[in-house]
Coordinates of C-alpha atoms in Angstrom, one line a residue:
M231 CA 92.6 97.9 141.2
A232 CA 93.5 95.4 138.4
I233 CA 95.3 97.2 135.5
D234 CA 95.2 100.9 135.2
F235 CA 97.1 103.4 133.0
G236 CA 99.1 106.4 134.0
C237 CA 101.9 108.7 132.7
Q238 CA 105.6 109.0 133.6
G239 CA 107.3 112.4 134.1
S240 CA 110.0 111.6 131.5
T241 CA 107.7 112.7 128.7
W242 CA 107.8 116.3 130.1
V243 CA 111.5 116.2 131.3
L244 CA 113.6 113.3 130.1
D245 CA 116.5 113.7 132.5
Y246 CA 115.7 112.3 136.0
D247 CA 118.0 114.9 137.6
I248 CA 116.7 118.1 136.0
E249 CA 114.4 119.9 138.5
A250 CA 111.3 121.7 137.3
D251 CA 108.2 123.1 139.0
I252 CA 105.7 122.0 136.5
M253 CA 103.6 119.6 138.4
D254 CA 100.3 121.5 138.0
K255 CA 100.8 121.4 134.2
I256 CA 101.6 117.7 134.3
M257 CA 98.5 116.9 136.4
D258 CA 96.4 118.8 134.0
D259 CA 97.9 117.1 130.9
V260 CA 97.4 113.7 132.5
Q261 CA 93.8 114.4 133.3
R262 CA 93.2 115.8 129.8
G263 CA 94.7 112.7 128.3
G264 CA 92.2 110.5 130.1
F265 CA 94.7 108.8 132.4
T266 CA 94.1 108.1 136.1
G267 CA 97.6 108.2 137.6
L268 CA 101.2 109.3 137.4
D269 CA 104.6 108.0 138.1
M270 CA 106.9 111.0 138.8
Q271 CA 110.6 111.4 139.3
I272 CA 111.2 113.3 142.5
S273 CA 113.0 116.1 140.6
L274 CA 109.6 117.2 139.2
L275 CA 107.7 117.5 142.5
G276 CA 108.5 121.2 142.6
R277 CA 106.3 123.1 145.1
Y278 CA 104.9 119.8 146.3
R279 CA 108.2 118.2 147.3
N280 CA 107.8 119.4 150.9
E281 CA 104.0 119.4 150.9
P282 CA 102.6 115.8 150.3
E283 CA 99.2 116.7 151.8
R284 CA 98.8 119.5 149.3
F285 CA 100.0 117.3 146.5
K286 CA 97.4 114.7 147.4
E287 CA 94.7 117.4 147.5
E288 CA 95.6 118.5 143.9
L289 CA 95.6 115.0 142.7
D290 CA 92.2 114.3 144.3
K291 CA 90.7 117.4 142.7
R292 CA 91.6 116.0 139.3
G293 CA 90.6 112.4 140.1
L294 CA 94.2 111.2 139.9
K295 CA 96.3 108.9 141.9
L296 CA 100.1 108.8 142.6
A297 CA 101.2 105.4 141.1
A298 CA 104.8 105.8 141.9
L299 CA 107.7 108.0 142.8
T300 CA 110.8 107.4 140.7
I301 CA 114.1 107.6 142.6
P302 CA 117.3 106.6 140.6
H303 CA 120.0 104.7 142.4
A304 CA 123.6 103.8 141.6
F305 CA 124.3 101.6 144.7
P306 CA 128.0 102.3 144.7
G307 CA 130.0 99.4 146.2
G308 CA 126.8 97.4 146.7
E309 CA 124.8 99.7 148.9
A310 CA 122.9 102.9 148.7
S311 CA 125.1 106.0 149.0
E312 CA 124.5 108.4 151.9
E313 CA 122.6 110.8 149.6
E314 CA 120.5 107.9 148.3
K315 CA 119.7 106.8 151.8
E316 CA 118.7 110.3 152.8
L317 CA 116.3 110.5 149.9
E318 CA 114.9 107.0 150.8
E319 CA 114.2 108.0 154.4
Y320 CA 112.5 111.2 153.3
F321 CA 110.3 109.6 150.6
F322 CA 109.4 106.6 152.8
K323 CA 107.7 109.2 155.0
Y324 CA 106.3 111.0 151.9
L325 CA 104.8 107.9 150.4
K326 CA 102.8 107.2 153.6
H327 CA 100.4 109.9 152.3
F328 CA 99.9 107.7 149.2
P329 CA 99.4 104.1 150.5
S330 CA 99.0 102.5 147.1
A331 CA 102.0 104.2 145.5
I332 CA 105.3 102.3 145.0
M333 CA 108.9 103.4 144.8
N334 CA 110.2 102.9 141.3
V335 CA 114.0 102.6 141.2
P336 CA 115.9 103.2 137.9
S337 CA 119.3 101.7 137.9
R338 CA 121.7 104.5 137.0
I339 CA 124.1 103.9 134.1
G340 CA 127.9 104.1 134.5
S341 CA 130.5 105.7 132.2
N342 CA 131.3 102.3 130.8
R343 CA 130.5 98.5 131.2
D344 CA 133.9 97.7 132.8
N345 CA 133.8 95.1 135.6
L346 CA 130.3 94.4 134.5
Y347 CA 129.4 91.3 136.6
Q348 CA 130.8 92.9 139.7
R349 CA 128.7 96.1 139.2
Q350 CA 125.6 94.0 138.4
K351 CA 126.1 92.0 141.7
E352 CA 126.6 95.3 143.6
I353 CA 123.4 96.8 142.2
I354 CA 121.4 93.7 142.9
K355 CA 122.7 93.6 146.5
G356 CA 121.9 97.2 147.0
A357 CA 118.5 96.9 145.4
N358 CA 117.5 93.9 147.6
E359 CA 118.6 95.8 150.7
L360 CA 116.6 98.8 149.7
G361 CA 113.6 96.7 149.1
K362 CA 113.9 95.2 152.6
R363 CA 114.2 98.7 154.2
A364 CA 111.2 99.9 152.2
L365 CA 109.0 96.9 153.1
E366 CA 109.7 97.6 156.7
N367 CA 108.1 101.0 156.0
G368 CA 105.1 99.4 154.2
I369 CA 106.4 100.4 150.7
I370 CA 106.8 98.2 147.6
T371 CA 109.9 98.9 145.5
S372 CA 110.6 97.9 141.9
L373 CA 114.0 98.1 140.0
H374 CA 113.9 99.7 136.5
P375 CA 116.7 98.7 134.1
I376 CA 117.7 101.2 131.5
S377 CA 119.4 100.0 128.3
Y378 CA 121.5 103.0 127.1
K379 CA 125.0 102.2 125.7
T380 CA 126.8 102.2 129.0
S381 CA 124.0 100.6 131.1
Y382 CA 124.7 97.6 133.2
W383 CA 121.4 96.1 132.0
R384 CA 121.4 96.1 128.2
F385 CA 121.2 92.6 126.8
K386 CA 119.4 89.3 127.5
E387 CA 122.4 87.9 129.4
D388 CA 122.3 91.0 131.7
Y389 CA 118.6 90.5 132.3
E390 CA 119.3 86.8 133.3
V391 CA 121.7 88.0 136.0
L392 CA 119.1 90.5 137.2
F393 CA 116.2 88.0 137.3
N394 CA 118.3 85.4 139.1
G395 CA 119.6 87.9 141.6
L396 CA 116.5 90.0 142.6
D397 CA 114.9 88.7 145.8
P398 CA 111.2 88.6 145.1
R399 CA 110.5 89.0 148.8
Y400 CA 111.8 92.5 148.7
M401 CA 112.5 93.9 145.3
G402 CA 110.3 93.8 142.2
Y403 CA 111.1 94.4 138.5
T404 CA 109.8 97.2 136.3
P405 CA 109.9 96.1 132.7
D406 CA 110.3 99.1 130.3
V407 CA 109.4 97.8 126.9
G408 CA 111.3 100.5 125.0
H409 CA 114.5 99.7 126.8
I410 CA 113.9 95.9 126.4
A411 CA 113.6 96.6 122.6
F412 CA 116.8 98.7 122.6
G413 CA 118.6 95.7 124.0
G414 CA 117.5 93.6 121.1
M415 CA 114.9 91.6 123.1
D416 CA 111.2 90.8 122.6
A417 CA 109.1 92.5 125.4
V418 CA 106.5 89.8 125.1
E419 CA 109.1 87.1 126.0
I420 CA 110.6 89.1 128.8
F421 CA 107.1 89.6 130.3
K422 CA 106.5 85.9 130.2
E423 CA 109.8 85.1 131.8
A424 CA 109.7 87.7 134.5
L425 CA 106.0 87.7 135.5
P426 CA 106.6 86.7 139.2
L427 CA 108.9 89.7 139.6
I428 CA 106.8 92.4 137.8
K429 CA 105.5 95.1 140.2
H430 CA 105.3 98.1 137.9
V431 CA 105.3 98.5 134.1
H432 CA 106.6 101.2 131.7
F433 CA 105.5 101.5 128.1
K434 CA 107.1 103.5 125.3
D435 CA 107.4 102.6 121.6
A436 CA 110.6 101.9 119.7
S437 CA 111.5 100.4 116.3
I438 CA 113.5 97.3 115.5
D439 CA 116.3 99.6 114.3
F440 CA 116.5 101.3 117.7
K441 CA 114.7 104.5 117.3
W442 CA 112.1 106.0 119.7
M443 CA 108.7 106.2 118.1
K444 CA 105.2 107.5 118.7
M445 CA 103.1 105.0 120.5
G446 CA 101.6 102.5 118.0
E447 CA 104.1 103.5 115.2
G448 CA 107.0 101.3 116.4
D449 CA 107.5 97.6 116.6
I450 CA 106.5 96.7 120.2
D451 CA 103.4 94.6 120.6
F452 CA 101.6 96.4 123.5
N453 CA 98.5 94.4 123.1
K454 CA 100.2 91.1 123.8
C455 CA 102.1 92.6 126.7
V456 CA 98.9 93.8 128.3
Q457 CA 97.1 90.5 127.5
I458 CA 99.9 88.6 129.3
L459 CA 99.5 90.9 132.4
H460 CA 95.8 90.6 132.3
D461 CA 95.7 86.9 131.9
N462 CA 98.1 86.4 134.8
G463 CA 96.3 88.6 137.3
Y464 CA 98.7 91.6 137.3
D465 CA 97.3 94.1 139.7
G466 CA 99.1 97.4 139.1
W467 CA 99.9 100.3 136.8
V468 CA 101.0 100.4 133.2
I469 CA 102.8 103.7 132.9
V470 CA 103.2 105.3 129.4
E471 CA 105.8 107.7 128.2
E472 CA 107.4 108.9 125.0
E473 CA 111.0 109.8 124.2
T474 CA 110.6 111.2 120.7
P475 CA 111.9 114.7 120.1
E476 CA 108.3 115.8 119.3
A477 CA 107.1 114.7 122.7
Q478 CA 109.5 117.1 124.4
L479 CA 108.4 120.0 122.2
D480 CA 104.6 119.4 122.5
T481 CA 104.0 117.3 125.5
S482 CA 100.4 118.2 126.1
N483 CA 99.2 117.0 122.7
T484 CA 101.5 114.0 122.9
I485 CA 99.8 112.9 126.1
V486 CA 96.4 113.3 124.5
E487 CA 97.5 111.2 121.5
I488 CA 98.9 108.5 123.7
G489 CA 95.7 108.5 125.7
E490 CA 93.7 108.0 122.5
Y491 CA 95.9 105.1 121.5
V492 CA 95.5 103.4 125.0
K493 CA 91.8 104.0 125.0
K494 CA 91.3 102.4 121.6
N495 CA 93.8 99.6 121.8
L496 CA 94.6 98.6 125.3
H497 CA 91.6 99.6 127.4
P498 CA 89.4 97.0 125.8
I499 CA 91.8 94.2 126.9
V500 CA 91.6 95.1 130.6
K501 CA 88.1 96.6 130.6
G502 CA 89.2 99.0 133.3
V503 CA 88.0 102.5 134.1
F504 CA 89.1 105.0 131.4
K505 CA 87.5 108.4 131.1

């Protein structure tokens, strides 16, 4: 498929654990924004959580694809918890209805960064084991670091531990350019360093003084990031989102605005299909 562009559910509901039955609105917004896919946290599947066939029908009607399901993990003690394993098993089966979709795995934040290296090793161990289980079910997985204040993956030295520990046979890496920027790093340099691990990509804009911005109004060089992916044969999704307060208040128009930015600035780089 080469590079294609989709939307992440966090623009509609930022918290991965808040459940909402708004999938029809999300699909309509994504279609109206000119995107071709979506990456959705499982808490937003709503009426489609137990009906993957119906979900696929609704996506097909709109000319959309499921790019990924996002399932956060904490990996306490170095392995998935029983609750996390139950979710994995259910969604391994669910994703068989969407053969090209991956499982995106945000690393949950803790209450602090105490025992940091131990927790990092535990998360990496659990992530690699999840990736192996998923691959046995024909599913690709990709770990998504989040850089909030008490995250275990905030700064460059944290990312070095992550990149050295992830087993590329089993677990990929989802760079989120906004969280990279919030850690004081340059997304372009991280993309260059982590290219062999990248299986999925998240885009949102931020400023150098650590504020979420509308896409194109911050300091992230999206063009260079896409150019690196394109030049190195990346074959996957770039998923856009926005964390500004305005996005939560008027998501439908926000998605249209992001779509216009992508169509004007990023689509010409990849020359992919964009409505």
